[in-house]
Every structure is written in C-alpha cells, then in structure tokens.
Amino acid sequence: MKKTFLVCCALALTLGAQAQWKPVGDKIKTKWAEQINPKNVLPEYPRPQLERTDWVNLNGEWEYAIKPKGQAEPASFDGNILVPFAVESSLSGVQKEVGENNELWYKRTFSVPANWKSKDIVLNFGAVDWKADVFVNDILIGSHQGGFTPFSFNITPYLTGKSNQKLVVRVWDPSDKGYQPRGKQTSNPEGIWYTPVTGIWQTVWLEPVATNHITSVKSIPDIDNGTMNVTVGTSAPCCNTSVVEVKLLDKGQVVASAKGLQGKELRLAVQNPTLWDTSNPYLYDMKVSLIKDGKVLDDVKSYTAFRKISSKRDANGVMRMQLNNKNLFQYGPLDQGWWPDGLYTAPTDEALLYDIVKTKDWGFNMIRKHVKVEPARWYYHCDKEGILVWQDMPSGDMGNQWAPHTYNGGTDKDRSAASVANYYQEWKEIMDMCISYPSIVVWVPFNEAWGQFDTEKVAEWTKNYDPSRLVNPASGGNHRACGDILDLHNYPGPNMFLYDPQRVTVLGEYGGIGLPLENHLWWNKRNWGYVQFKNSDEVTAEYVKYADDLKGMVDRGFSAAVYTQTTDVEGEVNGLMTYDRKEIKINEAAVKKANQAVINQLSK
C-alpha cells in the first residue's frame, strides 16, 4: 500500500511538472505551436551578425505577476509565464492583458557557468515592450525604453558568490494610451487593429566577454569602388588603445582584412566581389577580433554582402529604383509579422522562416515590414533567401488629418517634446540594429499620417544617418517634397493618381482581397477585407486582374508595389494565407506567373 502511494505521488509530480506550461485560450494556432519545448524555447543564437560561441539561453518558464503601477516587487507572483512570448499571447501560458495602469513583473534565478568566472557577464534582451527596468540580486542595474530593439547590461558587479542569481524585470506598456511607437496594437482590437503586446517578446540570454569587448559591427558596401566599409564598436572608451581586426571571408578563404581603432571606419577592398541580389543572395562571412598587445580579447562571427540600392532616371525620364545599378521593379506583400499563438513572436525559427520562403515561392522579390520590427533572425533569413525589405518605423502618437490624394495635404501631428525625443531615440536604435542587413533597402519613417510630424526634418535626418538606402518619407499620404519616394495607397485595385518626376513613384499598398475560411478565423465577429470573395478561384482571378492592371502602370511610372497582405491577422481576412498558416488562399502557380510578369515589365 505504501509503495502504491509513493508511485502515485511520483506519477502526480511527473504529470504536474509536464503540465506546468501549455498554450491557453481557444484561438486558432499554427502547427509550430505543437513543437514548442518549454525547456528549449527558440534555441537558435539570436544575433547572427554579432555571434559568440559561448552563451546561455534564458528563455523558458519564469514567474510573473500583474500588479498596479508604482508598487514594489511583489511578495508573491501570480504563476509561470513562458518567455519570450508576450503575456497576452496563448503561448505565454497566461493570455492576460496588462493595461496602462498596471506593471508586469518577471522573476527567475540563473547560475553562471563555472568556466566563465574569469569573464565579465553580459545580460542581453532581444526586445521588451515597452519600458523595462532590470534588477539583479535586488539592485536596479538599468532601464530601457523602446519596444522593438535589443539592449544589454554588464551585470558582473552585481553577481554574488552564490550559485543562484536573482533576476527581476519590471515592464510598463501603456499601449495606445501612450505616445510610444506601437504599430497595430490597441486596447480595443477590431478591424485593422490588433491585440496589445506587453513585456519580453524576444530571446533573453547571457554571454561571457572580456571587460573590453565588441558591441557592434556596422558594414556598408560600396560596389562602385569594390570596398566593404566596416565600423566596429566596443565597450571601451574611444581613447582605448585596443585594435580591431576585420577579416572578410569568401567560402572560408580570407579575401580582405584591415586593422584600426574601434569606432573608425575600415575599408576592405575586394576585386570583382560577388554581388548579392534576389536571385543570388551571396553572403560573405566576417571574423571580427579585438586585440591588445598582441592578445585577442574578444572575437565574433558576422556576415555581410555587396549590394547597392539607388534611384536613377531611365531613358524615358522616369525615376526608377535600382539594385546594383540595374532597374528592378520591387514587388511584394505587406507583412504584418503577427502570429495567432505568439502575437509578435513566431513559435519557432522554422515558422519565422516560413512566411519569407512562401513570399519567394509566390514570385515576389520584396517584403514591406509593416509598422513592426522583427527579431534579428528574421532579417538574417531575408538576407539568406534573397528578398528585399522595406522597413517601417512602428507608428504611435496618432491623431493626424490624413490626405492621401494630394501633395502637401493633411496635417502634421503636434507631438510633445518627450514624444518627439522618444521617436528619434527609437528610430535611431531601430536603424542601428538593422543597418548592416543587405536585405533592407528602404526606410519608411511614417505610414498614412499615423503620428507623422516634421516630415521634411525626419526624412532628412533618416537620409543623413544612412545615405546608403532610399527613404520613403510618408507611405500613403500627407505627401511632402522630400526623401526619395512618392508612395501612394489605393484599395482595392491599383491606381496611379499622383506622379513625382523628381522621385521614385510607388504603390505602397493596394489589394486587400478578403476570403474568410471557416475554422481558420480569429473571432466570430465582423471580419475585415476591402473586398470579399467566396473561394480561392475568385480570389486568384481578382488578384491576377489587379496584377494585369498594375503591369500596365509600370511604363507610366510605377517602380514598385506592395500587395495587402501576406497573411490574415486577427480580424483581417485579406491574407494570401490564413492567420494560422494552414491554408493557402490562392492558386500559387497563377499568382507567381502574374507577379513575375509585373516584375519583368520594367526590364522589357
């Protein structure tokens, strides 16, 4: 009897441990949700352009609590949450909203590997939405404001001699009640607006480093002069005498190298480099080292590519976008980057890659990443697969008058000084994070007048900060005579109602062909689509009709177009596939043929 009791207890404990985490709620989910192991969540190294061999992933089950804003650390927590899935998501195991009057608390312990004892320890966060305060062993070690970008702290001074170290994170996110960039998040999801995202939503990890170590690698190609211009940042002050060394490798062989001081641009010359483009996304490996007195203090792996994005007038006087000095019509879907189970966070790296691969399969060569910034691995996959990216600034502090059909129409938002300062801080951090990805070719500071302010100044600042890419200053309206691009939006079909002879003219959004599919819908209330049809054949026929219309507008002056959209998202049913990615809603062969015809129209 006693033995049976012990066996039952052991079984109950085992089942309890296994049942600690599971997706919650009754919403649709992707197939990848079933593949999640709570003890090994998103195990891939999260930062491919600055990669270290030795690291510890802190994803997994943490404790969480939702408490009124302004309180001290809770004495008790509400339960467990699976990091890095936002607390509102199913995959978090919680699926609760926080709101602007509460704060979200996280807690866990970690141990430092014994063989790291001679190193400094850096704690890295991929992204936390929106304001994060980080405590190590009850000491506030730092804060970060910004929901889309990585940040790090050297936590070495705050570690104790104990085996377990305490880590607490406090997060506040006012969602649409604040001025911060938030993209499509809203406290009242409906139509084109989605569920709030609060807290940690990208990987958290530890790594051992030297006290002076590499913190950034910026690489900007110059194909006209055959050079790769690389700037390496370190944790040391600028007067430090350490030297950085950069080696550029082609299939394992060093083809160029350079040495210099941290923060100084190094030029690596390569004769006849292989160019990166959408049909041959060729990447060069980089090895970056930090050296002092002949000793390597730190080294990281990175990669880069030789490619050029520019604009030039064609034989007919039309300003065209060029890739590697050749006209190329850029054509792709509006990609929101949302997941029914993980919201901002894809369930697995395979899932993150899937949407990109399908976009290429459908014959597109570009993605417009819409008012969201992705984890570093998403851009890495775009670089590897060979797809161009237009990167939006996530919108916030909205309330403008929108004028899509005229030049100099609409209003600029009168934002507070704090709102403006935060915009520039977050936009700079986003550009810093993304600046070395060859796939990114266009910056988009504003969309449809959402929070748009000082348009000319913002466009000029963006161009000055990164002259190597094109700037699309105001996608879809409140057009100003600045930047490189005039961007029109028109639904449902394509239409060229404005044209700018001094800038590239593009159709930044059109389409929105809706098809609600039973058992693949987010909710039972009204779903959104600019036009709605009953089956795949009807959707495909309408899509091809729009593509044929668009093809006729290429000669008239369109140099790029963006179709809405890659997937359904919550109440939107205008995706080329369902929100759960389980059904493709179009005839893929017919859509690919139509897309390629549009792209090829410019090269005829």
CSV table of N, CA and C in Angstrom, one decimal, residues 39-89:
chain,number,residue,atom,x,y,z
A,39,LYS,N,11.4,23.8,-22.2
A,39,LYS,CA,12.7,23.8,-21.7
A,39,LYS,C,13.8,24.1,-22.7
A,40,ASN,N,13.3,24.4,-24.0
A,40,ASN,CA,14.3,24.7,-25.1
A,40,ASN,C,13.6,25.6,-26.1
A,41,VAL,N,13.2,26.8,-25.6
A,41,VAL,CA,12.4,27.7,-26.5
A,41,VAL,C,13.3,28.5,-27.3
A,42,LEU,N,13.0,28.6,-28.6
A,42,LEU,CA,13.8,29.3,-29.6
A,42,LEU,C,15.3,29.2,-29.2
A,43,PRO,N,15.9,28.0,-29.5
A,43,PRO,CA,17.3,27.7,-29.0
A,43,PRO,C,18.3,28.3,-29.9
A,44,GLU,N,18.0,28.9,-31.1
A,44,GLU,CA,19.0,29.4,-32.0
A,44,GLU,C,19.6,30.7,-31.5
A,45,TYR,N,20.9,30.8,-31.8
A,45,TYR,CA,21.6,32.1,-31.3
A,45,TYR,C,20.9,33.3,-31.9
A,46,PRO,N,20.5,34.3,-31.1
A,46,PRO,CA,19.5,35.3,-31.6
A,46,PRO,C,20.1,36.4,-32.4
A,47,ARG,N,21.4,36.5,-32.5
A,47,ARG,CA,22.0,37.7,-33.2
A,47,ARG,C,23.1,37.3,-34.2
A,48,PRO,N,22.7,36.9,-35.4
A,48,PRO,CA,23.6,36.3,-36.3
A,48,PRO,C,24.7,37.2,-36.8
A,49,GLN,N,24.5,38.5,-36.7
A,49,GLN,CA,25.6,39.4,-37.2
A,49,GLN,C,26.6,39.8,-36.1
A,50,LEU,N,26.4,39.3,-35.0
A,50,LEU,CA,27.4,39.5,-33.9
A,50,LEU,C,27.3,38.3,-33.0
A,51,GLU,N,27.9,37.2,-33.4
A,51,GLU,CA,27.7,35.9,-32.8
A,51,GLU,C,28.9,35.4,-32.0
A,52,ARG,N,28.6,35.0,-30.8
A,52,ARG,CA,29.6,34.4,-29.9
A,52,ARG,C,29.3,32.9,-29.7
A,53,THR,N,30.4,32.2,-29.5
A,53,THR,CA,30.2,30.7,-29.4
A,53,THR,C,29.6,30.3,-28.1
A,54,ASP,N,30.0,31.0,-27.0
A,54,ASP,CA,29.6,30.6,-25.7
A,54,ASP,C,28.5,31.5,-25.2
A,55,TRP,N,27.4,30.9,-24.8
A,55,TRP,CA,26.2,31.7,-24.4
A,55,TRP,C,25.2,30.7,-23.7
A,56,VAL,N,24.3,31.3,-22.9
A,56,VAL,CA,23.3,30.6,-22.2
A,56,VAL,C,22.0,31.2,-22.5
A,57,ASN,N,21.0,30.4,-22.9
A,57,ASN,CA,19.7,30.9,-23.3
A,57,ASN,C,18.8,30.9,-22.0
A,58,LEU,N,18.2,32.1,-21.7
A,58,LEU,CA,17.4,32.2,-20.5
A,58,LEU,C,15.9,32.1,-20.9
A,59,ASN,N,15.6,31.8,-22.1
A,59,ASN,CA,14.2,31.5,-22.4
A,59,ASN,C,13.6,30.4,-21.6
A,60,GLY,N,12.3,30.3,-21.4
A,60,GLY,CA,11.7,29.2,-20.6
A,60,GLY,C,10.7,29.8,-19.6
A,61,GLU,N,10.4,29.0,-18.6
A,61,GLU,CA,9.4,29.4,-17.6
A,61,GLU,C,10.0,30.3,-16.6
A,62,TRP,N,9.4,31.5,-16.5
A,62,TRP,CA,9.7,32.5,-15.4
A,62,TRP,C,8.5,32.6,-14.6
A,63,GLU,N,8.6,33.2,-13.4
A,63,GLU,CA,7.4,33.7,-12.7
A,63,GLU,C,6.9,35.0,-13.2
A,64,TYR,N,5.7,35.3,-13.1
A,64,TYR,CA,5.1,36.6,-13.5
A,64,TYR,C,4.1,37.1,-12.5
A,65,ALA,N,3.9,38.4,-12.5
A,65,ALA,CA,2.8,39.0,-11.7
A,65,ALA,C,2.3,40.3,-12.4
A,66,ILE,N,1.1,40.5,-12.4
A,66,ILE,CA,0.5,41.8,-12.9
A,66,ILE,C,0.0,42.6,-11.7
A,67,LYS,N,0.6,43.7,-11.4
A,67,LYS,CA,0.3,44.5,-10.2
A,67,LYS,C,0.1,46.0,-10.6
A,68,PRO,N,-0.6,46.7,-9.8
A,68,PRO,CA,-0.8,48.1,-10.0
A,68,PRO,C,0.5,48.9,-10.2
A,69,LYS,N,0.5,49.8,-11.0
A,69,LYS,CA,1.7,50.6,-11.3
A,69,LYS,C,2.2,51.3,-10.1
A,70,GLY,N,3.5,51.3,-9.9
A,70,GLY,CA,4.1,52.1,-8.8
A,70,GLY,C,4.4,51.3,-7.5
A,71,GLN,N,4.1,50.0,-7.5
A,71,GLN,CA,4.3,49.2,-6.3
A,71,GLN,C,5.7,48.6,-6.3
A,72,ALA,N,6.2,48.2,-5.1
A,72,ALA,CA,7.5,47.5,-5.0
A,72,ALA,C,7.3,46.0,-5.6
A,73,GLU,N,8.4,45.3,-5.7
A,73,GLU,CA,8.4,43.9,-6.1
A,73,GLU,C,7.4,43.1,-5.3
A,74,PRO,N,6.5,42.4,-6.0
A,74,PRO,CA,5.5,41.6,-5.3
A,74,PRO,C,6.1,40.6,-4.3
A,75,ALA,N,5.5,40.4,-3.2
A,75,ALA,CA,5.9,39.3,-2.3
A,75,ALA,C,5.6,38.0,-2.8
A,76,SER,N,4.5,37.9,-3.6
A,76,SER,CA,4.2,36.6,-4.3
A,76,SER,C,3.8,36.9,-5.7
A,77,PHE,N,4.0,35.9,-6.6
A,77,PHE,CA,3.8,36.1,-8.0
A,77,PHE,C,2.5,35.3,-8.4
A,78,ASP,N,2.0,35.6,-9.6
A,78,ASP,CA,0.7,35.0,-10.0
A,78,ASP,C,0.8,33.6,-10.6
A,79,GLY,N,2.0,33.3,-11.1
A,79,GLY,CA,2.2,32.0,-11.7
A,79,GLY,C,3.4,32.0,-12.6
A,80,ASN,N,3.4,31.1,-13.6
A,80,ASN,CA,4.5,31.0,-14.6
A,80,ASN,C,4.1,31.5,-15.9
A,81,ILE,N,5.1,32.1,-16.6
A,81,ILE,CA,5.0,32.5,-18.0
A,81,ILE,C,6.1,32.0,-18.8
A,82,LEU,N,5.8,31.6,-20.1
A,82,LEU,CA,6.8,31.1,-21.0
A,82,LEU,C,7.5,32.3,-21.7
A,83,VAL,N,8.7,32.6,-21.4
A,83,VAL,CA,9.5,33.6,-22.1
A,83,VAL,C,10.1,33.0,-23.3
A,84,PRO,N,10.0,33.7,-24.5
A,84,PRO,CA,9.8,35.1,-24.7
A,84,PRO,C,8.4,35.4,-25.4
A,85,PHE,N,7.4,34.8,-24.9
A,85,PHE,CA,6.1,35.1,-25.5
A,85,PHE,C,5.3,36.2,-24.7
A,86,ALA,N,4.8,37.2,-25.3
A,86,ALA,CA,4.1,38.3,-24.6
A,86,ALA,C,3.0,37.7,-23.8
A,87,VAL,N,2.7,38.4,-22.6
A,87,VAL,CA,1.8,37.9,-21.7
A,87,VAL,C,0.3,37.8,-22.2
A,88,GLU,N,0.0,38.6,-23.3
A,88,GLU,CA,-1.3,38.5,-23.9
A,88,GLU,C,-1.5,37.3,-24.8
A,89,SER,N,-0.4,36.6,-25.1
A,89,SER,CA,-0.4,35.6,-26.1
A,89,SER,C,-0.8,34.2,-25.5
